[in-house]
Amino acid sequence: MIPTMADLELTDDVPAAADDGVWLACIECGETFAPFDAIRYTCDDCDGLLEVRYADLPTFDEFEGSGVWRYNAALPFEEGVTLPEGDTPLHEMPRLEDDIGVDSLRVKHEGMNPTGSFKDRGMTVGVRVAQEVGVDRLACASTGNTSAALAAYGARGGMETLVLLPAGKVAAGKIAQASLHRARILEVDGNFDQCLDIVQDLAQRGEAYLLNSLNPFRLEGQKTIGLEIMEEFYADHGEYPDRIVLPVGNAGNTAALYKCFRELVKAGAITEEQVPKLTGVQAEGAAPMVEAIEEGYEDTRRWEDVETRATAIRIGNPVNAPKALPGIRATGGTAVAVSDEEITEAQRDIAGEGVGVEPASAASVAGLRKLRNEGVVDSDESVVCLTTGHLLKDPDAAAEAGNAPEPVENSTEAVLELIEERSSVAETVRRQASKAADSPLVPGLVAGGLGLAYLYRKFRSKQ
Ligand code: F0G
């Protein structure tokens, strides 16, 4: 197949294949298909990605209720298999906003969904479609969160679930979820992209219904993140955010947000100028989207060897790139790579405002800080960072990033001694630092440094 430019324009023509005003369209060749008459994930003719299209697109005043299904006027069904999901907080982050230096910073915490990640929004729709097309075995490849969500929603819908995970590279909380929700878990000696290759094969052979983000219906559910952000930000600020920064793995969310904005523009709910700049963040060790943006590629080039502590986004072949790259470009956004250290630092920063997120989620804030420092993001911008998964998804990463527990003898005196010791060291450091500020005396700095080194050893004794 000769790669062609993805055509993401929403047309007014309703094809004969439409069922109740809903159809599937190939973004490469434009072929249209009935939505539920057969199971297909890509175009029969050219293998391009499919997108769900609608005859009628709603404006904000057509939404009522709460959660994902508040937006059913923009979805293929009235209701789905629900736990329920969506309606996640849009946190203010006053200290971080100041520290990073933007006009306003909000964090949309998708970790507050029922299974602790944004995947629930896609699954409530995807599992409903699985019921519609009459399958009983659901499958996905996953870096962890998709498998947790699929297992829970599959269980809710009374279906069998099969998940393929890269062995040794999935955080503990996610495996625990998939396991308890009764998924059959296959650990593959390979990475996520190789797991996805296998699951796609299984799906093509009719062995299971694929619920990775290659499935266009999953992205319909995830579109509601954008709808919630736009409604809530507008209610609080009287305008829409200038920019949305999000972590990118398979680029499903980036594609879903872009679809959300294209539909809002087409419906006349917002103008093109009001579309936030979509800004993707990847880990340095798994950054094919950043490479494609920097090099001007039409599609990503597969990275065979990927590595990052943010295991959720340890992905080298983002299947939704043909939908997501045009979104980043058309909205005036960008993509940036951050180091694992920057990710951990951002995880601590977000946690310091009381919000607990897993490493991949923190990539959004790390990316924002980097782009702000580089002057790509202006100080007068209003920004929403998406945090995609909960802190408890990856307890090992959280414990490594946080304070180490200090062993203490079983007595009040011993506890008092330890906390006093800690506060007296802290006080010494504070005094030395303020002395050093008054006079540039070397001994003060040295003492402060020694105090800091002592503190560091004490609190990080675990490492
Ligand atoms: N953040 C988290 C916490 C994720 O779990 C994922 C993807 C992403 C970001 C990236 O989102 O793929 O839409 O660009 N996790 C998938 C999984 C791949 O299997 O759970 P994307």
CSV table of C-alpha atoms and ligand atoms in Angstrom, one decimal:
chain,number,residue,atom,x,y,z
A,1,MET,CA,0.0,0.0,0.0
A,2,ILE,CA,1.3,3.5,-0.9
A,3,PRO,CA,0.9,5.6,2.2
A,4,THR,CA,-1.6,8.4,1.6
A,5,MET,CA,-2.3,11.5,3.7
A,6,ALA,CA,-4.9,10.7,6.4
A,7,ASP,CA,-8.2,12.4,5.5
A,8,LEU,CA,-9.8,13.4,8.7
A,9,GLU,CA,-12.3,15.9,7.3
A,10,LEU,CA,-15.8,15.3,8.5
A,11,THR,CA,-18.2,15.4,5.5
A,12,ASP,CA,-21.9,16.0,5.4
A,13,ASP,CA,-22.6,13.0,3.2
A,14,VAL,CA,-24.3,10.2,5.0
A,15,PRO,CA,-23.4,6.9,3.1
A,16,ALA,CA,-25.8,4.1,2.4
A,17,ALA,CA,-23.9,2.0,4.9
A,18,ALA,CA,-24.9,4.2,7.8
A,19,ASP,CA,-27.0,2.6,10.6
A,20,ASP,CA,-29.1,5.1,12.5
A,21,GLY,CA,-26.8,7.9,11.5
A,22,VAL,CA,-23.6,6.0,12.5
A,23,TRP,CA,-20.9,4.5,10.1
A,24,LEU,CA,-17.3,3.7,9.9
A,25,ALA,CA,-15.0,5.5,7.4
A,26,CYS,CA,-11.4,4.7,6.4
A,27,ILE,CA,-9.1,7.7,7.0
A,28,GLU,CA,-6.8,6.7,4.1
A,29,CYS,CA,-9.1,5.8,1.2
A,30,GLY,CA,-12.5,7.1,2.4
A,31,GLU,CA,-14.3,3.8,2.0
A,32,THR,CA,-17.3,3.6,4.3
A,33,PHE,CA,-18.8,0.6,6.2
A,34,ALA,CA,-21.8,-0.3,8.3
A,35,PRO,CA,-20.8,0.0,11.9
A,36,PHE,CA,-22.0,-3.3,13.4
A,37,ASP,CA,-22.8,-5.7,10.6
A,38,ALA,CA,-19.3,-7.3,10.7
A,39,ILE,CA,-16.3,-7.2,12.9
A,40,ARG,CA,-13.6,-5.1,11.4
A,41,TYR,CA,-10.8,-3.0,12.9
A,42,THR,CA,-9.2,-1.6,9.7
A,43,CYS,CA,-10.3,-0.9,6.2
A,44,ASP,CA,-11.2,-4.0,4.0
A,45,ASP,CA,-9.7,-2.3,1.0
A,46,CYS,CA,-6.5,-0.6,2.1
A,47,ASP,CA,-6.0,-1.6,5.7
A,48,GLY,CA,-6.1,2.0,6.8
A,49,LEU,CA,-7.4,3.1,10.3
A,50,LEU,CA,-11.2,3.4,10.7
A,51,GLU,CA,-13.0,6.2,12.4
A,52,VAL,CA,-16.6,6.3,13.7
A,53,ARG,CA,-18.7,9.0,11.9
A,54,TYR,CA,-22.1,10.5,12.7
A,55,ALA,CA,-24.8,12.2,10.7
A,56,ASP,CA,-25.6,14.5,13.6
A,57,LEU,CA,-23.0,16.1,15.8
A,58,PRO,CA,-24.2,17.7,19.1
A,59,THR,CA,-23.3,21.0,20.7
A,60,PHE,CA,-22.8,21.4,24.5
A,61,ASP,CA,-26.4,22.1,25.3
A,62,GLU,CA,-27.4,18.6,24.2
A,63,PHE,CA,-25.5,16.9,27.0
A,64,GLU,CA,-27.1,15.9,30.3
A,65,GLY,CA,-26.4,13.7,33.2
A,66,SER,CA,-22.8,12.9,34.3
A,67,GLY,CA,-19.8,10.8,33.4
A,68,VAL,CA,-19.1,9.3,30.0
A,69,TRP,CA,-22.7,8.7,29.1
A,70,ARG,CA,-23.6,12.4,29.7
A,71,TYR,CA,-22.2,12.7,26.2
A,72,ASN,CA,-24.3,9.9,24.6
A,73,ALA,CA,-25.4,12.4,21.9
A,74,ALA,CA,-21.8,12.2,20.6
A,75,LEU,CA,-21.6,8.4,21.1
A,76,PRO,CA,-23.0,5.4,19.1
A,77,PHE,CA,-25.3,4.2,22.0
A,78,GLU,CA,-27.5,5.7,24.6
A,79,GLU,CA,-25.8,3.7,27.4
A,80,GLY,CA,-23.1,1.1,27.8
A,81,VAL,CA,-21.6,-1.4,30.2
A,82,THR,CA,-20.9,1.0,33.0
A,83,LEU,CA,-19.2,1.1,36.5
A,84,PRO,CA,-19.7,4.2,36.1
A,85,GLU,CA,-16.7,6.1,34.6
A,86,GLY,CA,-15.7,9.7,33.7
A,87,ASP,CA,-16.5,12.9,35.7
A,88,THR,CA,-12.9,13.0,36.9
A,89,PRO,CA,-11.5,16.0,38.8
A,90,LEU,CA,-9.9,18.9,37.1
A,91,HIS,CA,-7.5,19.9,39.9
A,92,GLU,CA,-6.1,23.3,40.5
A,93,MET,CA,-2.3,23.2,41.1
A,94,PRO,CA,-1.4,26.6,42.5
A,95,ARG,CA,2.2,25.9,43.6
A,96,LEU,CA,3.1,24.0,40.4
A,97,GLU,CA,1.4,26.7,38.3
A,98,ASP,CA,3.6,29.3,39.9
A,99,ASP,CA,6.7,27.2,39.8
A,100,ILE,CA,6.4,26.2,36.1
A,101,GLY,CA,5.2,29.7,35.3
A,102,VAL,CA,2.0,29.6,33.3
A,103,ASP,CA,-1.1,31.7,33.6
A,104,SER,CA,-3.2,28.8,34.7
A,105,LEU,CA,-2.5,25.1,35.2
A,106,ARG,CA,-5.1,22.4,35.8
A,107,VAL,CA,-4.6,18.6,36.1
A,108,LYS,CA,-7.3,16.4,34.7
A,109,HIS,CA,-6.8,13.3,36.8
A,110,GLU,CA,-8.0,10.3,34.8
A,111,GLY,CA,-6.6,8.1,37.6
A,112,MET,CA,-9.9,8.7,39.4
A,113,ASN,CA,-11.8,6.4,37.0
A,114,PRO,CA,-13.2,3.1,38.4
A,115,THR,CA,-10.1,1.0,37.5
A,116,GLY,CA,-7.7,3.9,38.0
A,117,SER,CA,-7.1,5.0,34.4
A,118,PHE,CA,-8.7,6.7,31.4
A,119,LYS,CA,-9.0,3.3,29.7
A,120,ASP,CA,-12.4,2.9,31.4
A,121,ARG,CA,-13.9,5.5,29.2
A,122,GLY,CA,-13.0,3.5,26.1
A,123,MET,CA,-14.1,0.2,27.6
A,124,THR,CA,-17.6,1.3,28.6
A,125,VAL,CA,-18.2,1.9,24.9
A,126,GLY,CA,-16.1,-0.9,23.5
A,127,VAL,CA,-17.6,-3.6,25.6
A,128,ARG,CA,-21.1,-2.3,24.6
A,129,VAL,CA,-20.1,-2.7,21.0
A,130,ALA,CA,-18.8,-6.2,21.7
A,131,GLN,CA,-22.3,-7.1,22.9
A,132,GLU,CA,-23.8,-5.5,19.8
A,133,VAL,CA,-21.7,-7.6,17.4
A,134,GLY,CA,-22.3,-10.7,19.5
A,135,VAL,CA,-18.8,-11.8,20.7
A,136,ASP,CA,-18.0,-13.5,24.0
A,137,ARG,CA,-14.2,-13.4,24.2
A,138,LEU,CA,-12.5,-10.0,24.5
A,139,ALA,CA,-8.8,-9.6,24.1
A,140,CYS,CA,-6.1,-6.9,24.3
A,141,ALA,CA,-2.3,-6.4,24.4
A,142,SER,CA,-1.4,-4.1,27.2
A,143,THR,CA,1.3,-2.3,29.1
A,144,GLY,CA,-1.1,-2.8,32.0
A,145,ASN,CA,-4.0,-0.3,32.3
A,146,THR,CA,-5.9,-1.5,29.2
A,147,SER,CA,-5.8,-5.1,30.6
A,148,ALA,CA,-7.1,-3.9,34.0
A,149,ALA,CA,-10.0,-2.0,32.4
A,150,LEU,CA,-10.8,-4.8,29.9
A,151,ALA,CA,-10.8,-7.4,32.7
A,152,ALA,CA,-13.2,-5.3,34.9
A,153,TYR,CA,-15.6,-4.2,32.1
A,154,GLY,CA,-15.5,-7.7,30.6
A,155,ALA,CA,-16.4,-9.1,34.0
A,156,ARG,CA,-19.2,-6.5,34.3
A,157,GLY,CA,-20.5,-7.5,30.9
A,158,GLY,CA,-20.3,-11.3,31.7
A,159,MET,CA,-17.6,-12.0,29.1
A,160,GLU,CA,-14.4,-13.9,29.0
A,161,THR,CA,-11.2,-11.8,28.8
A,162,LEU,CA,-7.7,-12.6,27.5
A,163,VAL,CA,-4.8,-10.2,28.0
A,164,LEU,CA,-1.3,-10.4,26.5
A,165,LEU,CA,1.3,-8.5,28.6
A,166,PRO,CA,5.1,-8.0,28.1
A,167,ALA,CA,6.6,-10.2,30.7
A,168,GLY,CA,8.3,-8.3,33.6
A,169,LYS,CA,7.3,-4.9,32.3
A,170,VAL,CA,3.9,-4.4,33.8
A,171,ALA,CA,3.4,-2.6,37.1
A,172,ALA,CA,2.1,-4.7,40.0
A,173,GLY,CA,-1.2,-2.9,40.6
A,174,LYS,CA,-2.3,-3.5,37.0
A,175,ILE,CA,-1.6,-7.2,37.0
A,176,ALA,CA,-3.4,-7.6,40.3
A,177,GLN,CA,-6.5,-6.0,38.8
A,178,ALA,CA,-6.5,-8.1,35.6
A,179,SER,CA,-6.0,-11.1,37.7
A,180,LEU,CA,-8.7,-10.5,40.3
A,181,HIS,CA,-11.2,-9.5,37.6
A,182,ARG,CA,-10.7,-13.0,36.1
A,183,ALA,CA,-8.8,-12.2,33.0
A,184,ARG,CA,-6.7,-15.0,31.5
A,185,ILE,CA,-3.2,-13.4,31.6
A,186,LEU,CA,-0.6,-14.5,29.1
A,187,GLU,CA,2.9,-13.1,29.7
A,188,VAL,CA,4.7,-12.8,26.4
A,189,ASP,CA,8.5,-12.9,26.2
A,190,GLY,CA,8.5,-9.6,24.1
A,191,ASN,CA,7.5,-6.0,24.3
A,192,PHE,CA,4.0,-4.4,24.0
A,193,ASP,CA,4.2,-3.9,20.2
A,194,GLN,CA,4.9,-7.6,19.8
A,195,CYS,CA,2.0,-8.5,22.0
A,196,LEU,CA,-0.2,-6.3,19.9
A,197,ASP,CA,1.0,-8.0,16.7
A,198,ILE,CA,-0.1,-11.3,18.2
A,199,VAL,CA,-3.5,-10.1,19.4
A,200,GLN,CA,-4.2,-8.5,16.0
A,201,ASP,CA,-3.5,-11.9,14.5
A,202,LEU,CA,-5.8,-13.6,16.9
A,203,ALA,CA,-8.5,-11.1,16.1
A,204,GLN,CA,-8.1,-11.5,12.4
A,205,ARG,CA,-8.6,-15.2,12.9
A,206,GLY,CA,-11.8,-14.6,14.7
A,207,GLU,CA,-10.5,-15.9,18.0
A,208,ALA,CA,-11.3,-12.8,20.0
A,209,TYR,CA,-12.7,-9.3,19.8
A,210,LEU,CA,-9.9,-6.8,19.9
A,211,LEU,CA,-10.3,-4.0,22.4
A,212,ASN,CA,-7.0,-2.1,21.9
A,213,SER,CA,-7.2,1.5,20.7
A,214,LEU,CA,-7.0,0.3,17.1
A,215,ASN,CA,-10.7,-0.4,17.7
A,216,PRO,CA,-12.3,2.9,16.7
A,217,PHE,CA,-15.1,2.5,19.2
A,218,ARG,CA,-12.7,2.7,22.1
A,219,LEU,CA,-11.6,6.1,21.0
A,220,GLU,CA,-15.2,7.3,21.0
A,221,GLY,CA,-15.4,6.8,24.8
A,222,GLN,CA,-12.0,8.5,25.3
A,223,LYS,CA,-13.2,11.5,23.3
A,224,THR,CA,-15.3,12.4,26.4
A,225,ILE,CA,-12.1,13.4,28.2
A,226,GLY,CA,-12.0,16.4,25.8
A,227,LEU,CA,-15.6,17.2,26.3
A,228,GLU,CA,-15.3,17.2,30.1
A,229,ILE,CA,-12.2,19.4,30.0
A,230,MET,CA,-13.8,21.9,27.6
A,231,GLU,CA,-17.1,22.1,29.6
A,232,GLU,CA,-15.4,22.3,33.0
A,233,PHE,CA,-12.6,24.7,32.1
A,234,TYR,CA,-15.1,27.0,30.4
A,235,ALA,CA,-17.3,27.0,33.5
A,236,ASP,CA,-14.4,27.9,35.7
A,237,HIS,CA,-12.4,30.3,33.5
A,238,GLY,CA,-15.0,31.6,31.0
A,239,GLU,CA,-12.7,30.5,28.1
A,240,TYR,CA,-11.2,27.2,26.8
A,241,PRO,CA,-7.7,26.1,27.6
A,242,ASP,CA,-4.9,27.2,25.2
A,243,ARG,CA,-3.2,23.8,25.4
A,244,ILE,CA,-3.7,20.2,26.5
A,245,VAL,CA,-0.5,18.3,27.4
A,246,LEU,CA,-0.7,14.5,27.5
A,247,PRO,CA,1.5,11.4,27.7
A,248,VAL,CA,1.6,9.4,24.5
A,249,GLY,CA,2.0,5.7,24.0
A,250,ASN,CA,-0.1,4.2,21.3
A,251,ALA,CA,-1.4,7.8,20.6
A,252,GLY,CA,-5.0,6.7,21.1
A,253,ASN,CA,-5.9,9.5,23.4
A,254,THR,CA,-4.2,12.1,21.2
A,255,ALA,CA,-6.3,10.8,18.3
A,256,ALA,CA,-9.5,10.8,20.5
A,257,LEU,CA,-9.0,14.4,21.7
A,258,TYR,CA,-8.4,15.6,18.1
A,259,LYS,CA,-11.6,13.8,17.0
A,260,CYS,CA,-13.4,15.5,19.9
A,261,PHE,CA,-12.3,19.0,18.7
A,262,ARG,CA,-13.0,18.3,15.1
A,263,GLU,CA,-16.5,17.3,15.9
A,264,LEU,CA,-17.1,20.3,18.2
A,265,VAL,CA,-15.9,22.6,15.4
A,266,LYS,CA,-18.0,20.9,12.8
A,267,ALA,CA,-21.1,21.1,15.2
A,268,GLY,CA,-20.4,24.8,15.6
A,269,ALA,CA,-19.9,24.5,19.4
A,270,ILE,CA,-16.4,26.0,19.2
A,271,THR,CA,-14.4,27.9,16.6
A,272,GLU,CA,-11.1,26.5,15.1
A,273,GLU,CA,-9.3,29.2,17.1
A,274,GLN,CA,-10.7,27.8,20.3
A,275,VAL,CA,-9.2,24.3,19.8
A,276,PRO,CA,-6.5,23.7,22.4
A,277,LYS,CA,-3.0,22.9,21.1
A,278,LEU,CA,-2.4,19.2,21.5
A,279,THR,CA,0.9,18.6,23.0
A,280,GLY,CA,2.3,15.0,23.3
A,281,VAL,CA,4.9,13.8,25.7
A,282,GLN,CA,6.9,10.6,25.4
A,283,ALA,CA,9.7,9.1,27.4
A,284,GLU,CA,13.2,9.5,25.8
A,285,GLY,CA,13.6,5.8,25.5
A,286,ALA,CA,10.3,5.3,23.6
A,287,ALA,CA,9.7,8.4,21.5
A,288,PRO,CA,8.7,7.6,17.9
A,289,MET,CA,6.0,10.2,17.9
A,290,VAL,CA,8.4,12.9,18.9
A,291,GLU,CA,10.8,11.8,16.2
A,292,ALA,CA,8.0,11.9,13.6
A,293,ILE,CA,7.0,15.5,14.7
A,294,GLU,CA,10.7,16.7,14.7
A,295,GLU,CA,11.5,15.0,11.4
A,296,GLY,CA,8.2,15.8,9.6
A,297,TYR,CA,7.3,12.2,9.0
A,298,GLU,CA,3.8,11.4,7.8
A,299,ASP,CA,3.8,8.2,10.0
A,300,THR,CA,6.1,7.0,12.8
A,301,ARG,CA,9.0,4.6,12.3
A,302,ARG,CA,8.8,1.6,14.6
A,303,TRP,CA,11.4,1.6,17.4
A,304,GLU,CA,12.3,-2.0,18.1
A,305,ASP,CA,14.1,-1.4,21.4
A,306,VAL,CA,12.2,0.8,23.9
A,307,GLU,CA,12.8,1.4,27.6
A,308,THR,CA,11.5,3.7,30.3
A,309,ARG,CA,10.5,3.5,33.9
A,310,ALA,CA,7.1,4.8,32.8
A,311,THR,CA,6.2,1.3,31.6
A,312,ALA,CA,2.7,2.3,30.6
A,313,ILE,CA,4.2,4.3,27.6
A,314,ARG,CA,6.9,1.8,26.8
A,315,ILE,CA,5.7,1.6,23.2
A,316,GLY,CA,7.7,1.8,19.9
A,317,ASN,CA,5.0,1.5,17.3
A,318,PRO,CA,2.1,3.9,18.0
A,319,VAL,CA,-0.7,2.4,15.9
A,320,ASN,CA,-2.8,5.6,16.0
A,321,ALA,CA,-0.1,7.8,14.7
A,322,PRO,CA,-1.9,8.5,11.4
A,323,LYS,CA,-4.8,10.0,13.4
A,324,ALA,CA,-2.7,11.7,16.1
A,325,LEU,CA,0.1,13.3,14.1
A,326,PRO,CA,-2.3,15.4,12.0
A,327,GLY,CA,-4.0,16.4,15.3
A,328,ILE,CA,-0.8,17.7,16.9
A,329,ARG,CA,0.2,19.5,13.7
A,330,ALA,CA,-3.3,21.0,12.9
A,331,THR,CA,-3.8,22.4,16.4
A,332,GLY,CA,-0.4,24.1,16.5
A,333,GLY,CA,0.8,21.7,19.2
A,334,THR,CA,4.1,19.8,19.4
A,335,ALA,CA,5.7,16.7,20.9
A,336,VAL,CA,8.6,16.5,23.4
A,337,ALA,CA,10.6,13.7,25.0
A,338,VAL,CA,11.5,13.7,28.7
A,339,SER,CA,14.0,11.6,30.7
A,340,ASP,CA,13.0,9.1,33.4
A,341,GLU,CA,14.5,11.5,36.0
A,342,GLU,CA,12.3,14.3,34.8
A,343,ILE,CA,9.3,12.0,35.0
A,344,THR,CA,10.0,11.0,38.6
A,345,GLU,CA,10.6,14.6,39.6
A,346,ALA,CA,7.3,15.6,38.1
A,347,GLN,CA,5.6,12.7,39.9
A,348,ARG,CA,7.0,14.1,43.2
A,349,ASP,CA,5.8,17.6,42.2
A,350,ILE,CA,2.3,16.5,41.5
A,351,ALA,CA,2.2,14.4,44.7
A,352,GLY,CA,3.3,17.5,46.6
A,353,GLU,CA,0.0,19.0,45.6
A,354,GLY,CA,-1.8,16.0,47.0
A,355,VAL,CA,-2.5,14.3,43.7
A,356,GLY,CA,-1.1,10.8,43.2
A,357,VAL,CA,-0.3,9.6,39.7
A,358,GLU,CA,1.7,6.9,38.1
A,359,PRO,CA,5.0,7.7,36.2
A,360,ALA,CA,3.5,7.8,32.7
A,361,SER,CA,1.0,10.3,33.8
A,362,ALA,CA,3.7,12.6,35.3
A,363,ALA,CA,5.3,12.8,31.8
A,364,SER,CA,2.7,15.4,30.9
A,365,VAL,CA,3.8,17.8,33.7
A,366,ALA,CA,7.5,17.0,33.0
A,367,GLY,CA,6.9,17.8,29.3
A,368,LEU,CA,5.1,21.1,30.2
A,369,ARG,CA,8.0,22.2,32.4
A,370,LYS,CA,10.5,21.4,29.7
A,371,LEU,CA,8.6,23.2,27.0
A,372,ARG,CA,8.1,26.2,29.3
A,373,ASN,CA,11.8,26.3,30.0
A,374,GLU,CA,12.6,26.2,26.3
A,375,GLY,CA,10.1,29.0,25.7
A,376,VAL,CA,7.9,26.9,23.5
A,377,VAL,CA,5.0,27.3,26.0
A,378,ASP,CA,4.4,31.0,26.9
A,379,SER,CA,3.9,32.3,30.4
A,380,ASP,CA,0.4,33.7,29.5
A,381,GLU,CA,-0.9,30.3,28.5
A,382,SER,CA,-3.6,28.3,30.2
A,383,VAL,CA,-2.8,24.6,30.3
A,384,VAL,CA,-4.5,21.4,31.2
A,385,CYS,CA,-2.2,18.4,31.8
A,386,LEU,CA,-3.7,15.0,31.6
A,387,THR,CA,-2.7,12.5,34.2
A,388,THR,CA,-3.8,9.2,32.9
A,389,GLY,CA,-3.3,6.7,35.8
A,390,HIS,CA,-3.4,6.5,39.6
A,391,LEU,CA,-0.4,6.4,41.8
A,392,LEU,CA,-1.4,2.9,43.2
A,393,LYS,CA,-1.1,1.4,39.7
A,394,ASP,CA,2.7,1.3,40.2
A,395,PRO,CA,3.4,1.1,43.9
A,396,ASP,CA,7.0,0.2,43.4
A,397,ALA,CA,7.7,3.4,41.4
A,398,ALA,CA,5.8,5.5,44.0
A,399,ALA,CA,7.9,4.0,46.8
A,400,GLU,CA,11.1,4.6,44.9
A,401,ALA,CA,10.2,8.2,44.2
A,402,GLY,CA,9.0,9.0,47.7
A,403,ASN,CA,10.4,9.1,51.2
A,404,ALA,CA,11.8,5.9,52.6
A,405,PRO,CA,10.2,4.5,55.8
A,406,GLU,CA,12.5,4.8,58.8
A,407,PRO,CA,12.8,1.9,61.2
A,408,VAL,CA,12.4,2.9,64.8
A,409,GLU,CA,12.4,1.1,68.2
A,410,ASN,CA,9.0,0.3,69.7
A,411,SER,CA,8.8,3.2,72.2
A,412,THR,CA,7.6,6.8,72.4
A,413,GLU,CA,11.1,8.0,73.5
A,414,ALA,CA,12.8,6.4,70.5
A,415,VAL,CA,10.2,8.0,68.2
A,416,LEU,CA,10.6,11.4,69.8
A,417,GLU,CA,14.4,11.1,69.5
A,418,LEU,CA,14.2,10.3,65.8
A,419,ILE,CA,11.8,13.1,64.9
A,420,GLU,CA,13.8,15.6,67.0
A,421,GLU,CA,17.0,14.4,65.4
A,422,ARG,CA,15.4,15.0,62.0
A,423,SER,CA,14.0,18.4,62.9
A,424,SER,CA,17.3,19.5,64.5
A,425,VAL,CA,19.2,18.5,61.3
A,426,ALA,CA,16.6,20.4,59.3
A,427,GLU,CA,17.0,23.4,61.6
A,428,THR,CA,20.8,23.4,61.2
A,429,VAL,CA,20.4,23.3,57.4
A,430,ARG,CA,17.9,26.2,57.6
A,431,ARG,CA,20.1,28.3,59.8
A,432,GLN,CA,23.2,27.7,57.8
A,433,ALA,CA,21.4,28.5,54.6
A,434,SER,CA,20.1,31.8,56.0
A,435,LYS,CA,23.5,32.6,57.3
A,436,ALA,CA,25.0,31.9,53.9
A,437,ALA,CA,22.5,34.2,52.4
A,438,ASP,CA,23.6,37.1,54.7
A,439,SER,CA,27.3,36.6,54.3
A,440,PRO,CA,29.1,34.6,51.6
A,441,LEU,CA,31.0,32.6,54.1
A,442,VAL,CA,32.3,29.3,52.9
A,443,PRO,CA,32.0,27.5,56.2
A,444,GLY,CA,28.3,28.1,56.4
A,445,LEU,CA,27.8,26.6,52.9
A,446,VAL,CA,29.9,23.7,53.8
A,447,ALA,CA,27.9,23.0,57.0
A,448,GLY,CA,24.7,23.4,55.0
A,449,GLY,CA,26.0,21.0,52.4
A,450,LEU,CA,27.0,18.5,55.1
A,451,GLY,CA,23.6,18.8,56.7
A,452,LEU,CA,21.9,18.2,53.4
A,453,ALA,CA,24.1,15.2,52.7
A,454,TYR,CA,23.2,13.8,56.1
A,455,LEU,CA,19.5,14.4,55.5
A,456,TYR,CA,19.8,12.7,52.1
A,457,ARG,CA,21.4,9.6,53.5
A,458,LYS,CA,18.9,9.5,56.3
A,459,PHE,CA,15.7,9.7,54.2
A,460,ARG,CA,17.0,7.7,51.3
A,461,SER,CA,18.6,5.0,53.4
A,462,LYS,CA,16.6,2.5,51.3
A,463,GLN,CA,18.4,3.2,48.1
B,1,F0G,N1,-0.8,6.8,30.3
B,1,F0G,C1,-1.1,5.7,30.8
B,1,F0G,C2,-1.2,5.5,32.3
B,1,F0G,C3,-1.3,4.6,29.9
B,1,F0G,O1,-1.6,3.4,30.5
B,1,F0G,C4,-1.2,4.7,28.6
B,1,F0G,C5,-1.4,3.6,27.6
B,1,F0G,C6,-0.9,6.0,28.1
B,1,F0G,C7,-0.7,7.0,29.0
B,1,F0G,C8,-0.8,6.3,26.6
B,1,F0G,O2,-2.0,6.4,26.0
B,1,F0G,O3,-1.8,4.8,24.2
B,1,F0G,O4,-3.6,6.5,24.2
B,1,F0G,O5,-1.2,7.2,23.8
B,1,F0G,N2,-1.5,2.4,28.0
B,1,F0G,C9,-1.9,1.3,27.1
B,1,F0G,C10,-2.2,0.1,28.0
B,1,F0G,C11,-1.0,1.1,26.0
B,1,F0G,O6,-2.0,-1.0,27.5
B,1,F0G,O7,-2.6,0.2,29.1
B,1,F0G,P1,-2.2,6.2,24.4
